[in-house]
Amino acid sequence: MSKKEYSIDPAVNYMIRVAREKGVDTIWDRYQAQLPQCGFGEAGVCCRNCLQGPCRIDPFGDGPQVGICGATADTIVARNLVRAIAAGTASHSGHAKHLAHVLKKSALGQAPDYPVKDEAKLRSLAARLGLAVEGKTTAELALEVAEKALADFGEKEEPVTWVSTILTEGRKKTYAALGTMPKSIDGTISEMMHRTHLGVDADPVNLLLGGVKSSIADLAGCQMGTDLADVLFGVPTPVKTRANMGNLLPGAVNLVVHGHNPVLSEVIVEAADALQEEAEAVGASGVNLVGVCCTGNEVLMRHGIPLLTTSVSQELPILTGAVDAMVVDYQCIYPALATVAECFGTKLITTMDIAKIPGATHIEVTEENAMEKAREIIRIAIEAFKRRKGRPVDIPQVKSEVLAGFSAEAIVGALSKLDAADPLKPLLDAVVGGQIQGIILFAGCNNVKIPQDKNYLIIAKELAARDVLLLSTGCGSGALAKHGFMTPQATEEYAGPGLKAVLKAIGEANGLGGPLPLVLHMGSCVDNSRAVNLAVAVASRLGVDINQLPLVASAPEYKTEKAISIGTYAISLGIPTHLGLMPPVAGSKLVTKLLTQDVKGLLGGYFIVEKDPLKAAQKLFQAIQERRAGLGLSVRSWETPAQEVKEVAATKEGV
């Protein structure tokens, strides 16, 4: 790769050059060492599900066409895919279960460091779950909600509460007809592992329906994780902050939080505030808390903590020599961090018994000892600063302003400043009138196979110019934040005239003196549930199902099994969903056709696989226009001249 192919983030490219000069391997070097990668694995036709294999199907028809047990390429591809969905579901639901246990301990007085911070969210959530609210204390209600959450993981007769209470009636009927409504989160994951064992389910269509069921259980885990984090730590509201590696401070104790779960990072934020004087006593300007990946998004949304970078470039902040400690919880954390940290004097600290890394310092953090351990972690970072003090650092001076914190509640709250009686009406009027053509959610990861952030930015620019409202989560949020897309200035620069008028009207009504940012940051990857909540609210207000809305999703640089499960629940909700890389299904024409074409007739959603980001933007825009036509709304061509768009917008009344 040439240097321009690594990333379009100048801070990342600078640090890669530093790594080269210092002889430190990064993810891009390890990727090169793996080339050429296994074509059978990329096509999904390698099976290792029993010890008679591995078996490989020849996708060109010259070699074996069935495995040793007789499984066809269609069966093997489907089986591998649904196992990945089940693994993604296990990750999100494990996160949610952790939060449910924290809430239960909080209610029982066993976790004093985790009081309920948002009683209004607790009470609204309890009401949504069908619990009686009146006359109950916060602790009593928190315990009931926690027990309701934990019950969703076990076997029961009724559907999983955390999806049955948020979906439209149309979605519930569709899932019931297909047999894809889960009754147990853990039970669904277990069922998928059973069905994909040797000698069980060999029908690729049946397997894929099982994958849809598992993905809906994943939605339950995401929704539960978001809801319970909001109860414990507060619903995010708009906050100004910054992004990129220029937020490291040479003279401060730089502590990085990384991973996905806010249970640890919330107490780290509180402890960091309490230990500022200890940091100053050793000659530091203070404790500078910064984030990476989705834990970074969690503390950014709730506390305005700056975000350094996203998952694929997580090693690079350490290469600056300015990171004193990086503390991690779980998910998307590269084992390579330990090697890089050792080279640069950074303390890598693991905190969860399910996520240990050889070479790291392990400090077990539980709900009962959270604040004590958080202080211990910060003091380790202070000691590391004492050893580092006076040494040169190499921090790329790249950073962007960010306006984030757009939970579904915050978006509705902003809209209510235009119409308090019917907050969604201004948004719906803008969609009906064509000022907003539709909505896109950017989700997913970064992938070393794609120049980092490139696809996000190209698609965002193209669709914003055509008046599509942009939402984002996860590393998609990180990508767009680092490049200045979460500012009012970006709205002025990139938004089409209709979208700009709407964002200006909302921003000015909320006292910003200008527009909302071009991209609305909705949170971490678990928080895709926030976008689902917004979609359900809009669909319900219009009296339609989600699969009729001019709503699309894009994961242009995805890489994890979690992203596969999220993408699958997006299409199960009826949302056309773009993937910027081919998933490992090309070895089966049947599975490929089912996911990109046939599933549209069953669920309304379908996958759009397109590596070229400009072509992807065109296909997503076309999907939006198809939905607009289905609702009887005006449609627009991709090639509509900008002047014509301005004239159309000028004829519409303001929001």
XYZ file of C-alpha atoms in Angstrom:
655
model
C 0.000 0.000 0.000
C 1.132 3.551 -0.597
C 0.707 5.935 2.307
C -2.382 7.553 0.774
C -4.211 4.214 0.846
C -4.116 3.757 4.610
C -6.527 6.466 5.693
C -7.850 9.853 4.738
C -7.270 11.013 8.312
C -4.042 13.061 8.305
C -3.386 12.207 11.958
C -3.533 8.488 11.179
C -1.252 8.797 8.149
C 1.231 10.831 10.191
C 1.342 8.236 12.961
C 1.773 5.412 10.434
C 4.889 7.200 9.192
C 6.083 7.434 12.805
C 5.492 3.704 13.216
C 7.511 2.972 10.073
C 10.390 5.116 11.302
C 10.401 3.396 14.680
C 10.034 -0.105 13.243
C 6.688 -0.755 14.968
C 4.191 -3.017 13.202
C 0.623 -1.749 12.958
C -2.582 -3.351 11.752
C -1.751 -2.343 8.179
C 1.572 -4.232 8.347
C -0.107 -7.308 9.783
C -2.713 -7.143 7.021
C 0.023 -7.095 4.381
C 1.634 -10.120 6.017
C -1.633 -12.058 5.639
C -1.898 -11.514 1.872
C -3.043 -13.304 -0.149
C -5.951 -14.189 2.088
C -7.835 -17.460 1.744
C -10.314 -17.257 -1.130
C -12.381 -20.123 0.267
C -12.819 -18.251 3.544
C -13.696 -14.995 1.785
C -16.366 -16.789 -0.231
C -17.727 -18.511 2.887
C -17.213 -22.037 1.528
C -14.802 -23.333 4.150
C -16.360 -25.451 6.897
C -14.631 -26.256 10.194
C -17.703 -27.311 12.138
C -16.443 -30.836 12.737
C -13.069 -32.550 12.970
C -13.446 -34.461 9.708
C -12.624 -31.194 7.933
C -11.889 -28.500 7.194
C -13.893 -28.956 4.020
C -13.712 -26.545 1.102
C -16.133 -26.249 -1.786
C -14.712 -25.237 -5.152
C -16.764 -22.195 -6.217
C -15.694 -22.700 -9.849
C -17.123 -26.212 -10.111
C -13.878 -28.030 -10.828
C -13.253 -29.504 -7.383
C -15.421 -30.844 -4.538
C -19.011 -29.650 -4.544
C -20.000 -31.066 -1.165
C -18.254 -31.481 2.169
C -17.417 -34.827 3.747
C -20.858 -34.932 5.403
C -22.553 -33.961 2.129
C -23.169 -30.303 2.970
C -23.435 -28.127 -0.125
C -21.931 -24.683 -0.632
C -25.374 -23.181 0.078
C -25.555 -24.967 3.436
C -21.985 -24.145 4.427
C -22.274 -20.461 3.510
C -25.606 -20.076 5.320
C -24.331 -21.949 8.354
C -21.191 -19.811 8.614
C -23.172 -16.604 8.215
C -25.747 -17.364 10.888
C -23.002 -18.431 13.308
C -21.487 -14.976 12.824
C -24.879 -13.381 13.515
C -25.230 -15.456 16.695
C -21.757 -14.342 17.841
C -22.685 -10.709 17.252
C -25.892 -11.231 19.202
C -23.922 -12.779 22.062
C -21.652 -9.714 22.170
C -24.417 -7.118 22.354
C -26.579 -9.175 24.682
C -23.598 -9.842 26.973
C -23.157 -6.080 27.200
C -26.863 -5.694 28.003
C -26.870 -8.475 30.597
C -23.921 -6.820 32.332
C -25.895 -3.584 32.601
C -28.960 -5.453 33.893
C -26.881 -6.952 36.709
C -25.429 -3.512 37.512
C -28.931 -2.037 37.727
C -30.098 -4.891 39.961
C -27.157 -4.448 42.317
C -27.780 -0.713 42.333
C -31.409 -1.277 43.312
C -30.381 -3.658 46.101
C -27.809 -1.213 47.476
C -24.890 -3.461 46.511
C -23.343 -1.055 43.970
C -23.151 2.365 45.646
C -21.002 3.759 42.810
C -23.878 3.233 40.375
C -26.958 5.173 41.466
C -29.776 5.697 38.995
C -29.037 9.065 37.390
C -32.092 9.382 35.156
C -35.257 8.588 37.077
C -37.445 9.984 34.285
C -35.980 7.472 31.847
C -36.426 4.689 34.412
C -40.099 5.502 34.839
C -40.812 5.887 31.127
C -38.990 2.606 30.434
C -40.919 0.806 33.181
C -44.193 2.047 31.726
C -43.161 0.849 28.252
C -42.407 -2.580 29.717
C -45.902 -2.750 31.210
C -44.854 -2.288 34.832
C -46.950 -0.330 37.307
C -45.091 2.879 38.118
C -47.184 4.882 40.569
C -46.232 4.805 44.225
C -42.946 2.954 43.755
C -39.564 4.182 44.883
C -36.676 4.477 42.451
C -35.037 1.392 43.954
C -38.219 -0.678 43.750
C -38.779 0.251 40.122
C -35.118 -0.257 39.194
C -35.245 -3.766 40.638
C -38.365 -4.642 38.660
C -36.855 -3.307 35.438
C -33.623 -5.227 36.044
C -35.507 -8.454 36.709
C -37.626 -7.882 33.601
C -34.415 -7.473 31.621
C -32.819 -10.627 33.016
C -36.016 -12.578 32.309
C -35.572 -11.815 28.593
C -32.468 -13.997 28.562
C -34.260 -17.105 29.895
C -36.862 -19.435 28.473
C -40.437 -18.159 28.501
C -43.541 -18.353 26.353
C -44.002 -14.709 25.403
C -41.731 -12.815 22.962
C -38.647 -10.985 24.195
C -39.962 -7.843 25.898
C -37.189 -5.568 24.668
C -38.337 -5.987 21.069
C -42.048 -6.665 21.427
C -42.537 -3.326 23.187
C -40.677 -1.186 20.634
C -41.760 -2.574 17.247
C -44.598 -1.529 15.003
C -47.551 -3.898 14.805
C -46.634 -4.574 11.189
C -43.156 -5.809 12.122
C -44.519 -8.043 14.865
C -47.003 -9.634 12.476
C -44.273 -10.183 9.885
C -41.976 -11.856 12.409
C -44.775 -14.000 13.780
C -45.661 -15.201 10.279
C -42.034 -16.123 9.545
C -41.389 -17.670 12.961
C -38.567 -15.210 13.637
C -39.786 -13.488 16.814
C -37.410 -14.600 19.616
C -38.717 -15.629 23.029
C -35.327 -15.771 24.722
C -32.089 -13.974 23.890
C -29.775 -16.661 25.274
C -32.065 -19.392 24.002
C -31.951 -18.004 20.473
C -28.137 -17.878 20.490
C -27.989 -21.432 21.858
C -30.459 -22.607 19.231
C -28.315 -21.177 16.424
C -25.207 -22.911 17.742
C -27.181 -26.164 17.926
C -28.657 -25.787 14.458
C -25.239 -25.197 12.911
C -23.642 -28.248 14.540
C -22.817 -31.229 12.362
C -25.933 -33.087 11.318
C -28.619 -30.596 12.316
C -30.021 -27.895 10.014
C -28.900 -28.219 6.377
C -31.597 -26.085 4.720
C -30.005 -22.743 3.756
C -33.343 -20.892 3.701
C -34.304 -22.216 7.118
C -30.851 -21.350 8.440
C -31.124 -17.783 7.177
C -34.523 -17.383 8.835
C -32.831 -18.537 12.024
C -30.224 -15.853 11.422
C -32.984 -13.260 11.141
C -34.423 -14.484 14.453
C -30.997 -14.209 16.058
C -30.559 -10.690 14.683
C -33.865 -9.619 16.221
C -32.564 -10.965 19.537
C -29.517 -8.784 18.855
C -31.804 -5.780 18.480
C -33.218 -6.664 21.910
C -29.698 -6.663 23.353
C -28.886 -3.328 21.744
C -32.144 -1.766 22.924
C -31.670 -3.096 26.441
C -28.064 -1.919 26.560
C -29.056 1.584 25.496
C -32.068 1.775 27.808
C -30.263 0.574 30.920
C -27.205 2.752 30.286
C -29.527 5.748 29.966
C -31.206 4.862 33.256
C -27.912 4.462 35.095
C -25.888 7.224 33.456
C -28.399 9.596 31.873
C -29.937 10.130 28.451
C -27.421 12.001 26.257
C -28.192 15.600 25.382
C -26.323 17.887 22.953
C -22.743 18.558 23.997
C -19.794 20.342 22.416
C -16.478 18.506 22.283
C -13.629 17.600 19.914
C -12.238 14.630 18.007
C -8.901 13.316 16.731
C -5.425 12.811 18.140
C -4.630 16.476 18.656
C -6.626 16.161 21.881
C -3.683 14.449 23.597
C -1.863 16.960 25.816
C 1.930 16.714 26.280
C 1.891 18.067 29.822
C -1.126 16.153 31.127
C -1.682 12.631 32.403
C -3.287 11.182 29.275
C -5.641 8.322 30.095
C -7.476 6.577 27.246
C -10.712 4.618 27.768
C -11.379 2.026 25.064
C -13.898 -0.719 24.386
C -17.688 -0.682 24.413
C -19.250 -0.671 27.868
C -19.878 2.536 29.867
C -19.980 0.724 33.222
C -16.237 1.208 33.739
C -15.766 4.499 31.898
C -18.468 6.291 33.895
C -16.605 5.796 37.163
C -13.295 6.617 35.454
C -14.753 10.024 34.505
C -15.790 10.675 38.098
C -12.505 9.445 39.557
C -10.474 11.519 37.090
C -12.243 14.655 38.273
C -11.509 13.752 41.888
C -7.783 13.112 41.300
C -6.869 16.211 39.333
C -4.880 17.611 42.262
C -2.846 14.405 42.580
C -1.897 14.732 38.911
C -0.952 18.373 39.399
C 1.197 17.453 42.403
C 3.566 15.471 40.150
C 3.912 18.282 37.647
C 1.068 17.482 35.258
C -1.515 19.993 34.114
C -4.158 17.497 35.216
C -5.747 14.253 34.087
C -6.742 14.408 30.422
C -9.361 11.741 29.769
C -9.869 10.794 26.106
C -11.666 7.971 24.304
C -11.257 5.402 21.561
C -13.929 3.329 19.809
C -17.403 2.973 21.365
C -16.424 3.487 24.998
C -15.091 6.761 23.639
C -18.483 7.423 22.063
C -20.252 6.682 25.355
C -18.264 9.249 27.368
C -18.330 11.694 24.467
C -22.131 11.597 24.332
C -22.664 12.011 28.072
C -19.657 14.055 29.215
C -18.095 15.695 26.171
C -14.871 13.669 26.555
C -12.860 14.041 23.306
C -12.621 11.059 20.949
C -9.114 10.262 19.681
C -9.738 7.724 16.961
C -11.695 4.635 15.925
C -11.148 0.899 16.077
C -8.796 0.201 13.173
C -6.308 2.875 14.294
C -6.481 2.201 18.043
C -2.731 1.452 18.324
C -1.646 4.804 16.906
C -2.335 7.131 19.876
C 0.155 5.061 21.904
C 2.811 5.719 19.243
C 2.706 9.423 20.122
C 4.515 8.598 23.348
C 1.973 10.737 25.192
C -0.480 8.061 26.371
C 0.254 7.173 29.977
C -2.387 4.483 30.303
C -5.072 2.862 28.200
C -7.835 1.133 30.133
C -10.076 -1.298 28.281
C -13.274 -3.205 28.942
C -14.335 -5.513 26.074
C -14.997 -5.825 22.327
C -12.930 -4.491 19.406
C -9.742 -4.351 21.513
C -6.687 -5.590 19.590
C -4.237 -7.877 21.459
C -1.462 -6.019 19.586
C -1.993 -3.081 21.950
C 0.101 -4.860 24.586
C 3.192 -4.982 22.373
C 2.911 -1.349 21.300
C 2.228 -0.211 24.859
C 5.333 -1.996 26.141
C 7.469 -0.243 23.517
C 6.266 3.223 24.515
C 5.945 2.968 28.288
C 2.149 3.021 28.229
C 0.316 0.957 30.825
C -2.346 -1.209 29.158
C -4.924 -2.160 31.772
C -7.596 -4.826 31.267
C -10.542 -4.847 33.660
C -12.944 -7.678 32.752
C -12.462 -11.375 33.500
C -13.696 -12.270 29.998
C -11.243 -9.942 28.230
C -7.647 -10.446 29.332
C -4.605 -9.747 27.119
C -1.152 -11.292 27.618
C 1.286 -8.545 28.550
C -1.342 -6.213 30.006
C -1.874 -5.328 33.660
C -5.153 -6.826 34.859
C -7.229 -5.008 37.469
C -10.565 -6.708 38.043
C -13.323 -4.107 38.292
C -16.681 -5.131 39.753
C -19.782 -3.156 40.595
C -18.907 -3.409 44.294
C -15.362 -1.999 43.984
C -15.674 0.241 40.925
C -14.627 3.603 42.370
C -11.766 2.120 44.366
C -10.396 0.410 41.257
C -10.984 3.465 39.071
C -8.814 5.517 41.426
C -6.171 2.779 41.347
C -6.151 2.892 37.547
C -5.769 6.665 37.452
C -2.929 6.524 39.968
C -1.157 4.004 37.710
C -1.509 6.529 34.880
C -0.105 9.280 37.146
C 2.904 7.099 37.981
C 3.442 6.451 34.273
C 3.371 10.203 33.659
C 6.096 10.692 36.271
C 8.321 8.305 34.306
C 7.411 9.985 30.994
C 7.725 13.597 32.140
C 10.344 15.460 30.142
C 10.511 12.952 27.305
C 9.652 14.132 23.792
C 6.226 13.273 22.409
C 4.974 13.353 18.841
C 1.304 14.340 18.736
C -0.252 15.128 15.334
C -1.930 18.502 15.709
C -5.175 17.454 14.084
C -8.561 17.919 15.751
C -12.118 18.864 14.844
C -14.967 20.466 16.715
C -17.913 18.174 17.417
C -21.522 18.781 18.448
C -22.897 15.412 19.584
C -25.375 13.917 22.055
C -28.336 13.370 19.720
C -30.264 10.603 21.423
C -33.766 9.985 20.071
C -35.080 11.968 23.038
C -32.731 14.854 22.239
C -33.824 14.917 18.596
C -37.505 14.954 19.548
C -36.726 17.612 22.131
C -35.059 19.787 19.500
C -38.030 19.355 17.170
C -40.412 20.275 19.980
C -39.023 23.812 19.908
C -40.762 24.130 16.533
C -43.972 22.319 17.487
C -44.388 21.424 21.151
C -47.748 19.739 20.607
C -46.546 17.481 17.776
C -42.719 17.393 17.734
C -42.407 14.974 14.804
C -44.571 17.115 12.536
C -41.774 19.475 11.401
C -39.631 16.506 10.365
C -42.518 14.802 8.581
C -43.521 18.015 6.835
C -39.966 18.398 5.565
C -39.933 14.828 4.233
C -43.363 15.153 2.632
C -42.445 18.520 1.120
C -39.169 17.178 -0.254
C -36.858 19.452 1.709
C -35.595 16.247 3.288
C -35.579 13.417 0.763
C -34.998 10.699 3.329
C -32.778 9.594 6.196
C -29.604 7.507 6.272
C -27.974 5.876 9.286
C -24.209 5.345 9.069
C -23.135 2.419 11.235
C -20.427 -0.197 11.448
C -16.678 -0.165 11.837
C -13.476 0.665 9.987
C -11.865 -2.152 7.987
C -8.166 -2.389 7.162
C -9.101 -3.403 3.589
C -10.529 0.071 2.909
C -8.750 3.444 3.270
C -9.980 4.472 6.698
C -13.002 6.833 6.733
C -12.992 7.332 2.944
C -16.292 5.624 2.176
C -18.137 7.345 5.017
C -17.133 10.787 3.823
C -17.884 10.233 0.149
C -21.348 8.813 0.787
C -22.124 11.475 3.395
C -21.162 14.338 1.075
C -23.132 12.954 -1.860
C -26.315 12.304 0.084
C -26.183 15.508 2.138
C -25.926 17.483 -1.099
C -29.141 15.748 -2.176
C -31.009 16.684 1.012
C -30.739 13.385 2.887
C -30.650 13.695 6.687
C -27.549 11.975 8.131
C -27.484 10.001 11.404
C -24.543 7.987 12.707
C -23.405 5.557 15.398
C -20.271 3.679 16.383
C -17.090 4.038 14.357
C -19.183 5.690 11.652
C -19.720 8.495 14.143
C -16.022 8.533 14.910
C -15.098 8.787 11.241
C -17.460 11.677 10.583
C -16.554 13.431 13.840
C -12.816 13.359 13.118
C -13.324 15.055 9.762
C -15.476 17.946 10.957
C -18.852 16.659 9.732
C -20.524 17.170 13.123
C -20.497 20.956 13.027
C -22.870 23.679 11.812
C -20.093 24.729 9.436
C -20.294 21.356 7.701
C -24.018 21.926 7.208
C -23.288 25.242 5.520
C -20.654 23.624 3.301
C -22.177 20.293 2.297
C -25.962 20.276 2.848
C -28.362 20.685 -0.024
C -30.664 23.708 0.153
C -33.648 21.844 1.549
C -31.710 19.992 4.236
C -29.839 23.168 5.150
C -33.082 25.102 5.592
C -34.487 22.435 7.907
C -31.328 22.137 10.017
C -31.125 25.937 10.264
C -34.725 26.233 11.406
C -34.223 23.611 14.118
C -30.840 24.958 15.204
C -32.057 28.538 15.467
C -35.176 27.478 17.349
C -32.859 25.789 19.855
C -30.672 28.841 20.353
C -27.666 27.740 18.298
C -27.700 30.868 16.158
C -27.256 28.630 13.126
C -27.957 25.114 11.876
C -27.675 21.759 13.581
C -24.547 19.809 12.601
C -24.573 18.014 9.259
C -24.417 14.589 10.938
C -26.307 13.776 14.139
C -24.178 11.570 16.418
C -26.545 9.084 18.092
C -24.004 7.104 20.126
C -22.091 3.833 20.183
C -22.806 0.757 18.046
C -25.230 -0.554 20.704
C -27.084 2.733 20.224
C -28.299 1.798 16.759
C -31.397 1.136 18.838
C -31.833 4.921 19.133
C -32.217 5.160 15.359
C -34.706 2.277 15.471
C -36.725 4.157 18.113
C -36.810 7.235 15.900
C -37.862 5.159 12.880
C -40.638 3.457 14.853
C -41.874 6.823 16.142
C -42.007 8.258 12.603
C -43.693 5.146 11.187
C -46.264 5.115 13.971
C -46.970 8.820 13.533
C -47.581 8.252 9.807
C -49.578 5.061 10.350
C -47.236 2.968 8.193
C -44.643 0.261 8.811
C -40.888 0.875 8.885
C -40.385 -0.883 5.542
C -42.346 1.937 3.864
C -40.202 4.819 5.147
C -37.585 6.599 2.981
C -34.949 5.313 5.364
C -31.702 3.495 4.503
C -28.575 2.370 6.358
C -24.939 2.036 5.388
C -22.026 0.107 6.884
C -19.391 1.095 4.318
C -16.361 -0.172 6.277
C -17.755 -2.895 8.567
C -15.664 -5.756 9.936
C -17.112 -7.432 13.044
C -19.672 -10.158 13.633
C -21.632 -7.557 15.594
C -21.884 -5.477 12.434
C -23.263 -8.480 10.556
C -25.949 -8.982 13.205
C -26.825 -5.269 13.198
C -27.068 -5.258 9.400
C -29.331 -8.295 9.525
C -31.709 -6.727 12.021
C -31.731 -3.593 9.881
C -32.999 -5.539 6.873
C -35.400 -7.445 9.134
C -36.876 -4.075 10.115
C -37.426 -3.366 6.426
C -34.457 -1.048 5.841
C -32.334 -1.250 2.650
C -28.814 -1.634 4.025
C -25.563 -0.972 2.193
C -22.418 -3.012 2.824
C -19.109 -1.661 1.556
C -17.469 -5.089 1.454
C -18.769 -8.391 0.199
C -19.775 -10.545 3.170
C -18.490 -14.142 3.085
C -21.409 -15.451 1.020
C -20.172 -15.222 -2.579
C -19.619 -18.974 -2.682
C -23.399 -19.493 -2.714
C -25.484 -17.922 -5.464
C -28.598 -18.947 -3.550
C -27.616 -17.203 -0.314
C -26.383 -14.125 -2.189
C -29.663 -13.857 -4.092
C -31.723 -14.403 -0.941
C -29.952 -11.595 0.929
C -29.865 -9.053 -1.879
C -33.157 -9.752 -3.671
C -35.585 -12.357 -2.319
C -35.566 -11.133 1.282
C -37.074 -7.847 0.091
C -40.375 -9.617 -0.533
C -40.364 -11.173 2.935
C -39.105 -8.354 5.142
C -38.934 -5.232 2.989
C -35.263 -4.698 3.712
C -32.362 -6.115 1.706
C -28.600 -5.799 1.391
C -26.985 -3.519 -1.185
C -23.403 -4.738 -1.643
C -21.305 -2.063 -3.333
C -17.586 -1.381 -2.862
C -17.552 1.879 -4.822
C -18.808 4.596 -2.416
C -20.125 6.867 -5.171
C -22.137 4.036 -6.713
C -23.283 3.085 -3.220
C -24.569 6.613 -2.633
C -26.489 6.440 -5.913
C -28.069 3.089 -4.999
C -29.028 4.320 -1.544
C -30.560 7.457 -3.009
C -32.516 5.321 -5.470
C -33.818 3.168 -2.599
C -34.998 6.339 -0.858
C -36.789 7.457 -4.036
C -38.526 4.070 -4.331
C -39.856 4.487 -0.795
C -40.955 8.052 -1.520
C -42.823 6.875 -4.602
C -44.486 4.128 -2.550
C -45.804 6.775 -0.155
C -47.045 8.936 -3.014
C -44.396 11.606 -2.442
C -42.475 13.504 -5.100
C -39.301 11.853 -6.336
C -36.025 13.273 -7.544
C -33.389 11.943 -9.894
C -29.747 11.613 -8.892
C -28.769 13.999 -11.681
C -31.153 16.824 -10.704
C -29.094 20.017 -11.171
C -28.254 21.928 -7.997
C -29.989 25.078 -9.296
C -33.200 23.156 -9.913
C -33.025 21.779 -6.368
C -32.606 25.319 -5.015
C -35.633 26.497 -6.968
C -37.726 23.593 -5.676
C -36.655 24.332 -2.112
C -37.397 28.022 -2.545
C -41.015 27.257 -3.392
C -41.525 25.410 -0.104
C -42.409 27.194 3.068
C -39.892 26.963 5.901
C -40.298 24.361 8.610
